[in-house]
XYZ file of C-alpha atoms in Angstrom:
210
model
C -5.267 -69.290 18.683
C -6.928 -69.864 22.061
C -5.589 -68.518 25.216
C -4.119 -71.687 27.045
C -5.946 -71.954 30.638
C -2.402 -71.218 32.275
C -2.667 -67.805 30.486
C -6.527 -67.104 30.696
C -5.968 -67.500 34.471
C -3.711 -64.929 34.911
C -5.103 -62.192 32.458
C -8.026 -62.877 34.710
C -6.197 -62.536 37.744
C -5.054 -59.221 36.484
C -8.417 -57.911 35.811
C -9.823 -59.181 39.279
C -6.976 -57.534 41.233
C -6.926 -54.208 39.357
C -8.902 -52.995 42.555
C -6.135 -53.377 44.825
C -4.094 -51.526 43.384
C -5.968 -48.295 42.656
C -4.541 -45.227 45.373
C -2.036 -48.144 46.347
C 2.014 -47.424 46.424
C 2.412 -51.302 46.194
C 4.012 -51.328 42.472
C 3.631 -47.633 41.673
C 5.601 -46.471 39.541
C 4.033 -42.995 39.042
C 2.072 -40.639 40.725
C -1.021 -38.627 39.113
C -1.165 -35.000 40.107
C -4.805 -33.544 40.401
C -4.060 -29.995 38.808
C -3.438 -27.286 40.829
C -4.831 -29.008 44.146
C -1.539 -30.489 45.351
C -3.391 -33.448 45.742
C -1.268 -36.743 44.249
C -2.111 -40.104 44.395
C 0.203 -43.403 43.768
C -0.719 -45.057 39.973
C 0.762 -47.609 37.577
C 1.931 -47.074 34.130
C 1.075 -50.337 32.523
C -2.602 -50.348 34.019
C -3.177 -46.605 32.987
C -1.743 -47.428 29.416
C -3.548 -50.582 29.002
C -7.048 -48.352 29.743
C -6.442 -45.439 28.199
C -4.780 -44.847 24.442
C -4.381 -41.071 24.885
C -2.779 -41.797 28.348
C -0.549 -44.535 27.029
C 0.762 -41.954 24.141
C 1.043 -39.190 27.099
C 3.392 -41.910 29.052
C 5.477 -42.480 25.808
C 6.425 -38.759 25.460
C 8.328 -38.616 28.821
C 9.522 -42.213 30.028
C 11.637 -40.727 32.697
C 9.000 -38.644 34.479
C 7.252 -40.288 37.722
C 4.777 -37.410 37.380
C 1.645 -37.072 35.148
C -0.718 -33.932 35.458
C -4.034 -35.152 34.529
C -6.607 -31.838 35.230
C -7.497 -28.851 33.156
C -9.438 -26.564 34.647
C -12.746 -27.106 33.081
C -13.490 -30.293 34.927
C -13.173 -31.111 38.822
C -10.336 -33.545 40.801
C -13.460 -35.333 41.808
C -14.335 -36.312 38.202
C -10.864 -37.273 37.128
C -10.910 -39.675 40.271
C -13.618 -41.307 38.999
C -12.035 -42.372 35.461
C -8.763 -43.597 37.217
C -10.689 -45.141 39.517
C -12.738 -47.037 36.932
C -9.168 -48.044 34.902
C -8.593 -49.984 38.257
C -11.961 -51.231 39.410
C -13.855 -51.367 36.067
C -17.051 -48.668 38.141
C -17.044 -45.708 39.791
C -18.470 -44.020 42.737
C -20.037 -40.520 42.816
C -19.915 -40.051 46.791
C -16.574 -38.051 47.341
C -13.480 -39.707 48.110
C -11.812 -38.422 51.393
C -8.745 -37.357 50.030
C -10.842 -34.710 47.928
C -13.112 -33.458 50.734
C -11.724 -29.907 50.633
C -12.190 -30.012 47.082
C -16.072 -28.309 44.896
C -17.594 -31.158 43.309
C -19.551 -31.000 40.374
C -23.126 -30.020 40.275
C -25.624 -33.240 40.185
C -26.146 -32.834 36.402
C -22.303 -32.911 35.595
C -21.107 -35.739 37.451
C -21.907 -38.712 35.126
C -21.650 -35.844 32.030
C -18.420 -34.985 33.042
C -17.241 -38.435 33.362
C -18.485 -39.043 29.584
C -16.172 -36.041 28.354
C -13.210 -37.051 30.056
C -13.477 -40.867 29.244
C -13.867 -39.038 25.483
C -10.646 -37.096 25.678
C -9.062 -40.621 27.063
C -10.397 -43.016 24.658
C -12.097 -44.852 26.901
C -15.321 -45.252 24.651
C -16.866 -48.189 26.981
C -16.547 -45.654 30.180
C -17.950 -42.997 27.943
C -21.257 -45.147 26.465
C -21.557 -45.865 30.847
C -21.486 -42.884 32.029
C -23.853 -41.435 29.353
C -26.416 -44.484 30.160
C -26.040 -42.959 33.611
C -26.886 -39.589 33.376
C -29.815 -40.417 30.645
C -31.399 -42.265 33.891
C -31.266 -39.100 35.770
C -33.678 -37.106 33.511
C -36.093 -39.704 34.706
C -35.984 -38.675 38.423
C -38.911 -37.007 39.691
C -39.531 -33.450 38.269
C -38.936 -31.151 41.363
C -35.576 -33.098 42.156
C -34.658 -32.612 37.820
C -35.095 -28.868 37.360
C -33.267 -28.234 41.067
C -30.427 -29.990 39.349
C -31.097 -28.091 36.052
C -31.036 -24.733 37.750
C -27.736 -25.665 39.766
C -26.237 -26.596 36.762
C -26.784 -22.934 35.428
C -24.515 -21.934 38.481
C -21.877 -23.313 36.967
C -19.203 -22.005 34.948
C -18.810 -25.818 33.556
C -19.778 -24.713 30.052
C -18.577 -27.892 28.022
C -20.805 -30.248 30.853
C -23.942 -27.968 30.660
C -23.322 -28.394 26.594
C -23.276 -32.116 26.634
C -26.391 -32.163 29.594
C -28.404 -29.641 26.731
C -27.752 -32.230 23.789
C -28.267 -35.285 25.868
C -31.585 -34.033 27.143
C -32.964 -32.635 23.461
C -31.973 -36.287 21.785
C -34.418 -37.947 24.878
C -37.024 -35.245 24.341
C -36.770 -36.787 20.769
C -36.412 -40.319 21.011
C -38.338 -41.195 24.448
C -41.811 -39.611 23.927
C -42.554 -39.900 27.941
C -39.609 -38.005 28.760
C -40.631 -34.401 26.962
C -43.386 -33.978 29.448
C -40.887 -33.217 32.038
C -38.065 -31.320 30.204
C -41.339 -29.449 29.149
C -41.935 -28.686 33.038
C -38.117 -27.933 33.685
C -37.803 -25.203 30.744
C -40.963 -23.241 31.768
C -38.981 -23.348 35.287
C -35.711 -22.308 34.539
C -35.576 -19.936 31.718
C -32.078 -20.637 30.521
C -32.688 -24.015 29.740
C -35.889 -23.040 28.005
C -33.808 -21.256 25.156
C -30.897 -23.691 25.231
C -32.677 -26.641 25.143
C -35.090 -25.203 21.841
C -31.739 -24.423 20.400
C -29.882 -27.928 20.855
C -33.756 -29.443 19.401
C -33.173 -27.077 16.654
C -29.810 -28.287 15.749
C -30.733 -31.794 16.017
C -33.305 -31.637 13.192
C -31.048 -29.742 11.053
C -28.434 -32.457 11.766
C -31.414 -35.047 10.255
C -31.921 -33.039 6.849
C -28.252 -32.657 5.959
């Protein structure tokens, strides 16, 4: 049945004034904790649930608690921010927020990656397919500015990001012919990725013949 224009209104007025709310104690009724930084900001069960599947089941186990730890250790505040801030605003920014200032960001490479991993852990398969468009664009940026990211990404203990950067990278060295000139460049430059990047390729044609 079609939504009556009473109701279409106001699911889009919902959607339109998710923004306001994000980082906003009007309404909260919950407060996400960023791991072990003592940082908390103000949230909102029904808009977290309503984004997220894996959050809405983590709400459901404790309906009492007005407390939800949402960081492990493998990824940074900065990237959590940026899913909760996309449940609310339907983007999200890479420049760091204030309240995180004090707080390591992620290497170049791993912001949009890590983004994609999280938003896989949370369900959220349309932030997921974004953020993976995102970082795809990236290994088109000129070559000097790509391998400085590659070779800060190899000072990074992010193992899982550098993973999902390595697989990313040897499906365009596959699929966009104008793209393996460069990764090309950045292997003979930074060594690591030389041998990771052959072994990801290698992997991918042995995914094709099974």
């Amino acid at each position: 049945m079609p939504e009556s224009r009473s109701s279409y209104k106001s699911s889009e007025y919902a959607r339109e004034t998710h923004a306001s709310f994000f980082n906003n104690f009007e309404y909260s009724d919950i407060k996400l904790l960023f791991g072990t930084t003592g940082i908390e900001t103000p949230a909102h069960r029904i808009i977290l649930a309503d984004k997220s599947p894996f959050i809405h089941n983590e709400l459901l186990k404790n309906l009492e608690s007005r407390l939800l730890q949402v960081t492990q250790l493998a990824w940074s505040a900065h990237s959590y921010w940026r899913v909760f801030q996309y449940m609310y605003e339907k983007r999200f920014s890479l420049w760091p927020e204030e309240i995180l200032r004090d707080i390591k960001d992620e290497p170049e490479l791993f912001k949009h990656s890590t983004v994609a991993l999280i938003a896989r852990d949370f369900q959220m398969d349309d932030l997921e397919a974004l953020a993976l468009e995102r970082f795809r664009s990236q290994l088109r940026w000129p070559i000097s500015e790509l391998i400085g990211c590659i070779q800060k990404m190899y000072e990074s203990r992010n193992h899982h990001a550098r993973r999902l950067v390595i697989t990313e990278a040897a499906k365009s060295y596959v699929q966009t012919p104008d793209l393996a000139e460069a990764l090309q460049k950045a292997a003979r430059e930074v060594g690591g990725f030389a041998v990771d990047l052959m072994e990801a390729l290698s992997n991918l044609c042995q995914q094709r013949e099974d």
